[in-house]
Tab-separated table of C-alpha atoms in Angstrom:
chain	number	residue	atom	x	y	z
A	1	GLU	CA	-74.930	86.102	39.626
A	2	VAL	CA	-72.355	84.294	41.760
A	3	GLN	CA	-72.694	80.532	41.802
A	4	LEU	CA	-70.738	77.968	43.789
A	5	VAL	CA	-70.933	74.292	42.889
A	6	GLU	CA	-69.365	71.647	45.117
A	7	SER	CA	-68.456	68.135	44.065
A	8	GLY	CA	-66.337	65.232	45.257
A	9	GLY	CA	-68.172	64.054	48.337
A	10	GLY	CA	-68.872	60.409	49.020
A	11	LEU	CA	-68.420	57.458	51.331
A	12	VAL	CA	-64.928	56.514	52.496
A	13	GLN	CA	-63.449	54.345	55.221
A	14	ALA	CA	-61.627	55.876	58.137
A	15	GLY	CA	-58.063	56.685	57.183
A	16	GLY	CA	-59.020	57.278	53.577
A	17	SER	CA	-58.982	60.417	51.444
A	18	LEU	CA	-61.364	62.533	49.422
A	19	ARG	CA	-60.925	65.698	47.385
A	20	LEU	CA	-63.721	68.223	47.270
A	21	SER	CA	-64.002	70.823	44.518
A	22	CYS	CA	-65.744	74.177	44.548
A	23	ALA	CA	-66.282	75.802	41.165
A	24	ALA	CA	-67.149	79.466	41.469
A	25	SER	CA	-68.574	81.587	38.687
A	26	GLY	CA	-69.987	85.060	38.279
A	27	PHE	CA	-67.378	86.858	40.380
A	28	THR	CA	-67.063	90.514	39.512
A	29	PHE	CA	-64.448	91.418	42.131
A	30	ASP	CA	-60.712	90.955	41.861
A	31	ASP	CA	-60.032	89.782	45.393
A	32	TYR	CA	-62.110	87.402	47.415
A	33	ALA	CA	-61.908	84.521	49.827
A	34	ILE	CA	-63.390	81.062	49.456
A	35	GLY	CA	-63.860	78.743	52.369
A	36	TRP	CA	-65.122	75.314	53.298
A	37	PHE	CA	-67.625	74.782	56.092
A	38	ARG	CA	-69.237	71.620	57.368
A	39	GLN	CA	-72.313	70.746	59.343
A	40	ALA	CA	-73.043	67.403	60.932
A	41	PRO	CA	-76.558	66.426	62.057
A	42	GLY	CA	-77.439	68.107	65.328
A	43	LYS	CA	-74.271	70.186	65.350
A	44	GLU	CA	-73.481	73.798	64.559
A	45	ARG	CA	-71.825	74.719	61.304
A	46	GLU	CA	-68.031	74.684	61.571
A	47	GLY	CA	-65.541	76.648	59.532
A	48	VAL	CA	-62.966	74.183	58.195
A	49	SER	CA	-60.584	76.112	55.966
A	50	CYS	CA	-60.344	79.144	53.709
A	51	ILE	CA	-58.041	80.678	51.130
A	52	SER	CA	-57.560	84.278	50.023
A	53	SER	CA	-57.253	84.996	46.311
A	54	SER	CA	-54.925	87.965	46.762
A	55	ASP	CA	-51.921	86.024	48.020
A	56	GLY	CA	-53.035	82.437	48.653
A	57	THR	CA	-52.994	82.763	52.426
A	58	THR	CA	-54.830	79.884	54.086
A	59	TYR	CA	-56.489	79.170	57.395
A	60	TYR	CA	-57.342	75.801	58.969
A	61	ALA	CA	-59.444	74.886	61.953
A	62	ASP	CA	-57.504	72.982	64.597
A	63	SER	CA	-59.692	69.930	64.022
A	64	VAL	CA	-58.359	69.475	60.476
A	65	LYS	CA	-54.890	71.006	60.637
A	66	GLY	CA	-52.297	68.632	59.239
A	67	ARG	CA	-54.914	66.452	57.530
A	68	PHE	CA	-56.740	68.797	55.150
A	69	THR	CA	-55.219	71.042	52.489
A	70	ILE	CA	-57.007	73.842	50.680
A	71	SER	CA	-55.729	75.012	47.313
A	72	SER	CA	-56.796	76.949	44.277
A	73	ASP	CA	-56.312	76.020	40.649
A	74	ASN	CA	-54.662	78.823	38.712
A	75	ALA	CA	-55.497	77.193	35.411
A	76	LYS	CA	-59.164	76.827	36.298
A	77	LYS	CA	-59.794	80.220	37.737
A	78	ASN	CA	-62.047	80.332	40.753
A	79	THR	CA	-61.832	76.609	41.480
A	80	VAL	CA	-60.867	75.706	45.003
A	81	TYR	CA	-60.089	72.228	46.297
A	82	LEU	CA	-60.122	70.669	49.729
A	83	GLN	CA	-57.879	67.615	49.925
A	84	MET	CA	-58.940	65.588	52.938
A	85	ASN	CA	-56.560	62.893	54.175
A	86	SER	CA	-56.599	60.615	57.213
A	87	LEU	CA	-60.350	61.003	57.427
A	88	LYS	CA	-62.094	60.196	60.686
A	89	PRO	CA	-65.733	59.295	61.390
A	90	GLU	CA	-66.110	62.680	63.080
A	91	ASP	CA	-65.387	64.347	59.714
A	92	THR	CA	-68.776	63.086	58.512
A	93	ALA	CA	-70.891	66.092	57.537
A	94	VAL	CA	-72.334	68.055	54.671
A	95	TYR	CA	-69.518	70.223	53.333
A	96	TYR	CA	-70.313	73.629	51.880
A	97	CYS	CA	-68.137	76.119	50.103
A	98	ALA	CA	-68.738	79.809	50.614
A	99	ALA	CA	-67.305	82.973	49.108
A	100	GLU	CA	-67.015	86.603	50.056
A	101	GLY	CA	-65.758	89.459	47.904
A	102	HIS	CA	-63.042	91.854	49.069
A	103	HIS	CA	-62.237	89.539	51.920
A	104	TYR	CA	-59.003	88.248	53.428
A	105	CYS	CA	-59.349	85.011	55.322
A	106	ASP	CA	-56.535	84.109	57.691
A	107	THR	CA	-58.180	83.692	61.090
A	108	ALA	CA	-61.165	82.011	62.669
A	109	GLN	CA	-62.799	85.413	62.982
A	110	ALA	CA	-62.352	86.138	59.286
A	111	MET	CA	-63.752	82.708	58.495
A	112	GLY	CA	-66.755	83.471	60.634
A	113	VAL	CA	-67.872	86.323	58.387
A	114	LEU	CA	-67.215	84.538	55.101
A	115	ASP	CA	-70.835	84.142	54.094
A	116	ASP	CA	-71.883	86.174	51.059
A	117	TYR	CA	-72.428	83.228	48.737
A	118	TRP	CA	-72.993	79.527	49.383
A	119	GLY	CA	-73.001	76.313	47.434
A	120	GLN	CA	-75.571	73.567	47.801
A	121	GLY	CA	-73.298	71.248	49.792
A	122	THR	CA	-71.851	67.796	49.282
A	123	GLN	CA	-72.137	64.876	51.702
A	124	VAL	CA	-68.994	63.323	53.139
A	125	THR	CA	-69.459	60.110	55.120
A	126	VAL	CA	-66.548	58.401	56.859
A	127	SER	CA	-67.214	54.885	58.097
A	128	SER	CA	-65.333	53.377	61.030
């Protein structure tokens, strides 16, 4: 059974940083993509960033490009991080990680179908 567990959320002032972690277990496929999504109250879920296991290719939404960095930990297999810098109040949301087997994530469209498995979410609150 595939499980995704997020951690690292919290409260931070605008301009600050947080690092989210997504620990994935139970994968039985060699190639997959893991992504980060967020949903603020009253808003639709937004794809933030994703990374492909096959070659490390990444994708970022325009709203976070240049501020967020997604990475994977080779030592801790199947752990993906989202380093969030220069945080803004509009980054406040519940952040979820999601995974999809045999998937290559390098575009918004590819991110849109990354939805096989989901974590429980972690709250990120940015105060002004």
